[in-house]
Short mmCIF file of C-alpha atoms in Angstrom, two decimals:
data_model
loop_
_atom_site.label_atom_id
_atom_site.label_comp_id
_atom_site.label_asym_id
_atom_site.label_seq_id
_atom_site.Cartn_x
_atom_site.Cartn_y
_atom_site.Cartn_z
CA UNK A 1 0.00 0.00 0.00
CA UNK A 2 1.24 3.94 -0.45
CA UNK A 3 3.66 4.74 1.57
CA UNK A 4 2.43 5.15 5.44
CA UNK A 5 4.27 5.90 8.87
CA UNK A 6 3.81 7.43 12.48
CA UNK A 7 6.13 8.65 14.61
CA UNK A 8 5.94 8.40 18.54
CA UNK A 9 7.82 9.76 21.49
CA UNK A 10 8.32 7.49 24.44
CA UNK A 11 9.55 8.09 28.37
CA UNK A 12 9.83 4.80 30.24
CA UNK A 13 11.15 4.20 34.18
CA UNK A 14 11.24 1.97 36.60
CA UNK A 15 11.82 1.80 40.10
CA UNK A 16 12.51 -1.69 42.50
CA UNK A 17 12.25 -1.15 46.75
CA UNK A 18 13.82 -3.94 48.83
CA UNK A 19 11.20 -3.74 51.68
CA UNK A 20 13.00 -6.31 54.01
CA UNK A 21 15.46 -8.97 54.42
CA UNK A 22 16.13 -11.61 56.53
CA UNK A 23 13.71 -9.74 59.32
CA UNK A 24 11.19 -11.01 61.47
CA UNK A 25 8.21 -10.55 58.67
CA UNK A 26 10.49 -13.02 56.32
CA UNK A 27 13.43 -13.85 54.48
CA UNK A 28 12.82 -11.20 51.63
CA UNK A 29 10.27 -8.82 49.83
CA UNK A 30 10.98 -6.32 47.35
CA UNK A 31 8.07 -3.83 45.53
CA UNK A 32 8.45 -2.65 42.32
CA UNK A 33 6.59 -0.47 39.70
CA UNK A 34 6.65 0.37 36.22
CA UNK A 35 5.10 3.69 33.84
CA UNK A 36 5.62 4.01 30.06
CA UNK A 37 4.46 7.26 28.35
CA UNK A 38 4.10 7.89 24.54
CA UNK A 39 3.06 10.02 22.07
CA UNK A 40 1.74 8.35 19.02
CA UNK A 41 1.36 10.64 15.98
CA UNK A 42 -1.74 7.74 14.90
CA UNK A 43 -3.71 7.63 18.12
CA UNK A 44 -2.16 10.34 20.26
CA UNK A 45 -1.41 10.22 23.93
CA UNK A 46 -0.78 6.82 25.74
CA UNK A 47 0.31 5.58 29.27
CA UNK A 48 0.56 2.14 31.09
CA UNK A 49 1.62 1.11 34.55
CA UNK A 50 2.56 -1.91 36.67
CA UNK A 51 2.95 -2.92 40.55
CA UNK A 52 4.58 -5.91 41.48
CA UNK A 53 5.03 -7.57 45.03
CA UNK A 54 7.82 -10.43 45.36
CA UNK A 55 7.04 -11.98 49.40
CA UNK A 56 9.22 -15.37 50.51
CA UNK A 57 8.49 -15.56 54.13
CA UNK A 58 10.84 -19.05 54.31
CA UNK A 59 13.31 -20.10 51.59
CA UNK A 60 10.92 -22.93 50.59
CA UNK A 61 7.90 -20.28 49.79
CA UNK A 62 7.44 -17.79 47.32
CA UNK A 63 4.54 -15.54 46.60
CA UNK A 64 4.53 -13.21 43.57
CA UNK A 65 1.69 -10.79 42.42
CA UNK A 66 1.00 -7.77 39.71
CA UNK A 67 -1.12 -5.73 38.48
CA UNK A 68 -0.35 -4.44 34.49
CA UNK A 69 -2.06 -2.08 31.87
CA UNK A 70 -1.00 -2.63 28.61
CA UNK A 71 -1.67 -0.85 25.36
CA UNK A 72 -1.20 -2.19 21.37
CA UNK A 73 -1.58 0.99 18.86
CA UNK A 74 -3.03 -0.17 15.44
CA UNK A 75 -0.27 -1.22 13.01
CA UNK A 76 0.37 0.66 9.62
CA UNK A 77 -1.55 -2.51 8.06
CA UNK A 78 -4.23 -2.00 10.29
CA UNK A 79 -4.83 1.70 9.65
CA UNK A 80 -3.67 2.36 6.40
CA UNK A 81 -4.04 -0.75 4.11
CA UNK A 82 -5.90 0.79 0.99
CA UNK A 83 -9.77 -0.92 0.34
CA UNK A 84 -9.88 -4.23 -1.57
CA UNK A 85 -13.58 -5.60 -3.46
CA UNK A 86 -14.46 -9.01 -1.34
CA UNK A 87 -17.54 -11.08 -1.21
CA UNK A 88 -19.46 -12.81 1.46
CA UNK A 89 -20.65 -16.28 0.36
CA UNK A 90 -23.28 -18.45 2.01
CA UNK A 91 -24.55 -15.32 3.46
CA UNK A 92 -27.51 -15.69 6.20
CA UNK A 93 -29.52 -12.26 6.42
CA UNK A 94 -30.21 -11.60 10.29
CA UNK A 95 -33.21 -10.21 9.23
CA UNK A 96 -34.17 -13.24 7.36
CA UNK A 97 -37.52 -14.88 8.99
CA UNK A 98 -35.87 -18.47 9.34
CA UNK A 99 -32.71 -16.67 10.87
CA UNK A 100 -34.72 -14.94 13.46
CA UNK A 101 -36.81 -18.34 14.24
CA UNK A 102 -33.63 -19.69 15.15
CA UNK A 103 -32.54 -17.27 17.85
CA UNK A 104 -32.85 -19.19 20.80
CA UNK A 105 -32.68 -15.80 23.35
CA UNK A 106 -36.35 -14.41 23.75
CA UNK A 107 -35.18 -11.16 24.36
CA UNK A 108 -32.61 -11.05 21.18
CA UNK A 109 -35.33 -12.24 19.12
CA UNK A 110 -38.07 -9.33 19.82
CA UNK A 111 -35.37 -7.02 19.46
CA UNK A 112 -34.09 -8.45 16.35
CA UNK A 113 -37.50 -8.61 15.13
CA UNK A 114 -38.10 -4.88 15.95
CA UNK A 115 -34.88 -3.40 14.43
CA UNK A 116 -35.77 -5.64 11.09
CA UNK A 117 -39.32 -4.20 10.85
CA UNK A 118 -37.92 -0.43 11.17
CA UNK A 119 -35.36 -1.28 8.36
CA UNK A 120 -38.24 -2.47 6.11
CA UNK A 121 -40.57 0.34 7.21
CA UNK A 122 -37.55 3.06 5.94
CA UNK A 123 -37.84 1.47 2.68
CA UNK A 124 -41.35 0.95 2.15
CA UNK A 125 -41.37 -2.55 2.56
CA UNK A 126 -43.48 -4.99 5.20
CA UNK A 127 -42.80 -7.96 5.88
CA UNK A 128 -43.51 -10.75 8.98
CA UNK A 129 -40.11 -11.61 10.34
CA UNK A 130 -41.97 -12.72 13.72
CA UNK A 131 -43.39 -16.28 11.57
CA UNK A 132 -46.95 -14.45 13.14
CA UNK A 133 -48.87 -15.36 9.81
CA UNK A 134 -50.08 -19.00 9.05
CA UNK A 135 -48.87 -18.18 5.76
CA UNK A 136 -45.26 -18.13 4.64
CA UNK A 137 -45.89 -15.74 1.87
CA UNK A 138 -44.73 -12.66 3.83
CA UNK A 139 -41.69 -14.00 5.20
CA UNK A 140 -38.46 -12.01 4.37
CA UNK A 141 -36.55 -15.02 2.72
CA UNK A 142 -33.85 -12.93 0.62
CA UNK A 143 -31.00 -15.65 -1.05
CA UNK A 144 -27.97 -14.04 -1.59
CA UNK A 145 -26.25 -17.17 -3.00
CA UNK A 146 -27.69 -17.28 -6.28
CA UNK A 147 -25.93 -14.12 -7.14
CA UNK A 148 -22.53 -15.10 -6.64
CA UNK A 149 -22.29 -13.84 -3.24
CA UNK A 150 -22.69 -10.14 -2.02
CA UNK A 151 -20.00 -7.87 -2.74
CA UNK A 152 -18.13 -5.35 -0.48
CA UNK A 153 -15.07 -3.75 0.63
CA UNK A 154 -12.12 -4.45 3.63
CA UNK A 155 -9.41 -2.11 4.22
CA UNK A 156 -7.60 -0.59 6.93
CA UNK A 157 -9.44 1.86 9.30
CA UNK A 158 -7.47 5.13 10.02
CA UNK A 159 -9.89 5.63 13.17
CA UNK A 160 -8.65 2.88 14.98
CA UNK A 161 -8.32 3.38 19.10
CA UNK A 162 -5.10 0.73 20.70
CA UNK A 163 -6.24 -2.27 22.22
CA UNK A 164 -6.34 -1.90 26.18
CA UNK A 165 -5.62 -4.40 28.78
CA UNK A 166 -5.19 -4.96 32.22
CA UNK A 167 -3.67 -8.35 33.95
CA UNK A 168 -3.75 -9.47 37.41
CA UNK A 169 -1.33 -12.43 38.82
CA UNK A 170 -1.12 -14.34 41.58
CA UNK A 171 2.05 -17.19 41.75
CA UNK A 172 3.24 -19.11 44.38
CA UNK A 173 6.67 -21.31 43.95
CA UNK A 174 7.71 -24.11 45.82
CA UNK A 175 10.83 -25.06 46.36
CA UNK A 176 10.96 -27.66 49.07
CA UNK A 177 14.67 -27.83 50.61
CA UNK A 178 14.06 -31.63 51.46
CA UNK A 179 13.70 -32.14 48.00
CA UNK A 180 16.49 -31.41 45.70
CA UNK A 181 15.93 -29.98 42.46
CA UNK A 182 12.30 -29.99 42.59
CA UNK A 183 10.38 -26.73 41.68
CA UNK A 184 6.92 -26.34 41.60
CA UNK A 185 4.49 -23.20 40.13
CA UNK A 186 1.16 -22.60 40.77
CA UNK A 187 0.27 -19.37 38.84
CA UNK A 188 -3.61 -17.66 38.61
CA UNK A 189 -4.00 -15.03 35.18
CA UNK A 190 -6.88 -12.74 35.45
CA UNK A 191 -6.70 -10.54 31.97
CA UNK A 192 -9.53 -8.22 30.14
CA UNK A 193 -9.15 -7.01 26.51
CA UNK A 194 -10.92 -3.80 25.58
CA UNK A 195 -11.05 -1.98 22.43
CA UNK A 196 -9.78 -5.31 20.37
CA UNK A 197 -8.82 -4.81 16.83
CA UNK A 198 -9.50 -7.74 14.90
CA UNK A 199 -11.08 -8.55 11.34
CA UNK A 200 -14.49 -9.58 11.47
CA UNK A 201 -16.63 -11.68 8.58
CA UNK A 202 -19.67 -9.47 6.81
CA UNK A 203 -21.92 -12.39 8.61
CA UNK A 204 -20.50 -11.49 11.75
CA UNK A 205 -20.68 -7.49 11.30
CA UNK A 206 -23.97 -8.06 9.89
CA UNK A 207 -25.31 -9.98 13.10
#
């Protein structure tokens, strides 16, 4: 694609505190923390952080913790990769009345069924995407597939936000002096993703 780049500006420290060792509260514990600042000439401002908490109360024992923000800006693919033609085969309409018969959730279905009807209603069009009728006639029962599939375009998207996230662990390590050599982890992830950028399928946008 035509030539694309951003430029950022980054400040980064860290900082580690020995908090005790070989004291009455344990053999050792140390806190630490972390802060990144940028400048992204794509998204703008940025900034992530991170605490961490190393506790062994007895050589055999160790108990490790943090809590991390992360951030991933869009890449140059991502934002700037020019608009290709594509087409979306075996399409399924959402709207479709055997699509919304299918929807299992009684609350997705009404609303499905409402949002549908105000389409149609724009456009001058009624149709009963509720199966209310005896008769079949009415149903909206477009098929896409006899016309080769339905056409449309992908590219990048130059309004993309980063993706977010923030991370929680918990680990404990073993290290048993009556047994030599032997090591043993027990760690605990808790991670959310916001703002993901991924591609998703016209059936999936569509739904």
């Amino acid at each position: 694609f035509p030539e694309v780049s951003y430029e950022s500006k980054e400040l980064f420290g860290e900082v580690s505190i020995p908090l005790f060792r070989d004291s009455k509260l344990g053999e050792y514990a140390e806190l630490s923390g972390s802060y990144r600042w940028a400048d992204y000439s794509t998204v703008g401002n940025v900034d992530v952080y991170g605490v961490n908490l190393v506790y062994r109360p007895i050589p055999d024992i160790t108990f490790k913790t943090s809590f991390n923000t992360s951030i991933r800006v869009p890449s140059l693919s991502e934002n700037f990769s020019p608009l290709s033609e594509t087409y979306a085969n075996s399409f399924v309409d959402p709207c479709a009345t055997s699509a919304i018969a299918g929807v299992a959730d009684a609350e997705k279905k009404q609303n499905r069924i409402k949002n549908c009807t105000i389409l149609a209603e724009q456009m001058g069009l009624s149709y009963d995407f509720g199966s209310v009728t005896a008769d079949n006639s009415d149903d909206y029962a477009p098929d896409y597939n006899t016309t080769g599939g339905i056409s449309g375009r992908s590219g990048g998207n130059p309004m993309l936000e980063p993706e977010e996230s923030e991370s929680f662990t918990f680990s404990t390590v073993l290290r048993p002096r009556f047994i030599p050599n032997l090591m043993v982890t027990l760690d605990y992830y808790d991670i959310e993703l916001t703002n993901v950028i991924a591609s998703v399928t016209a059936q999936t946008a569509a739904n």
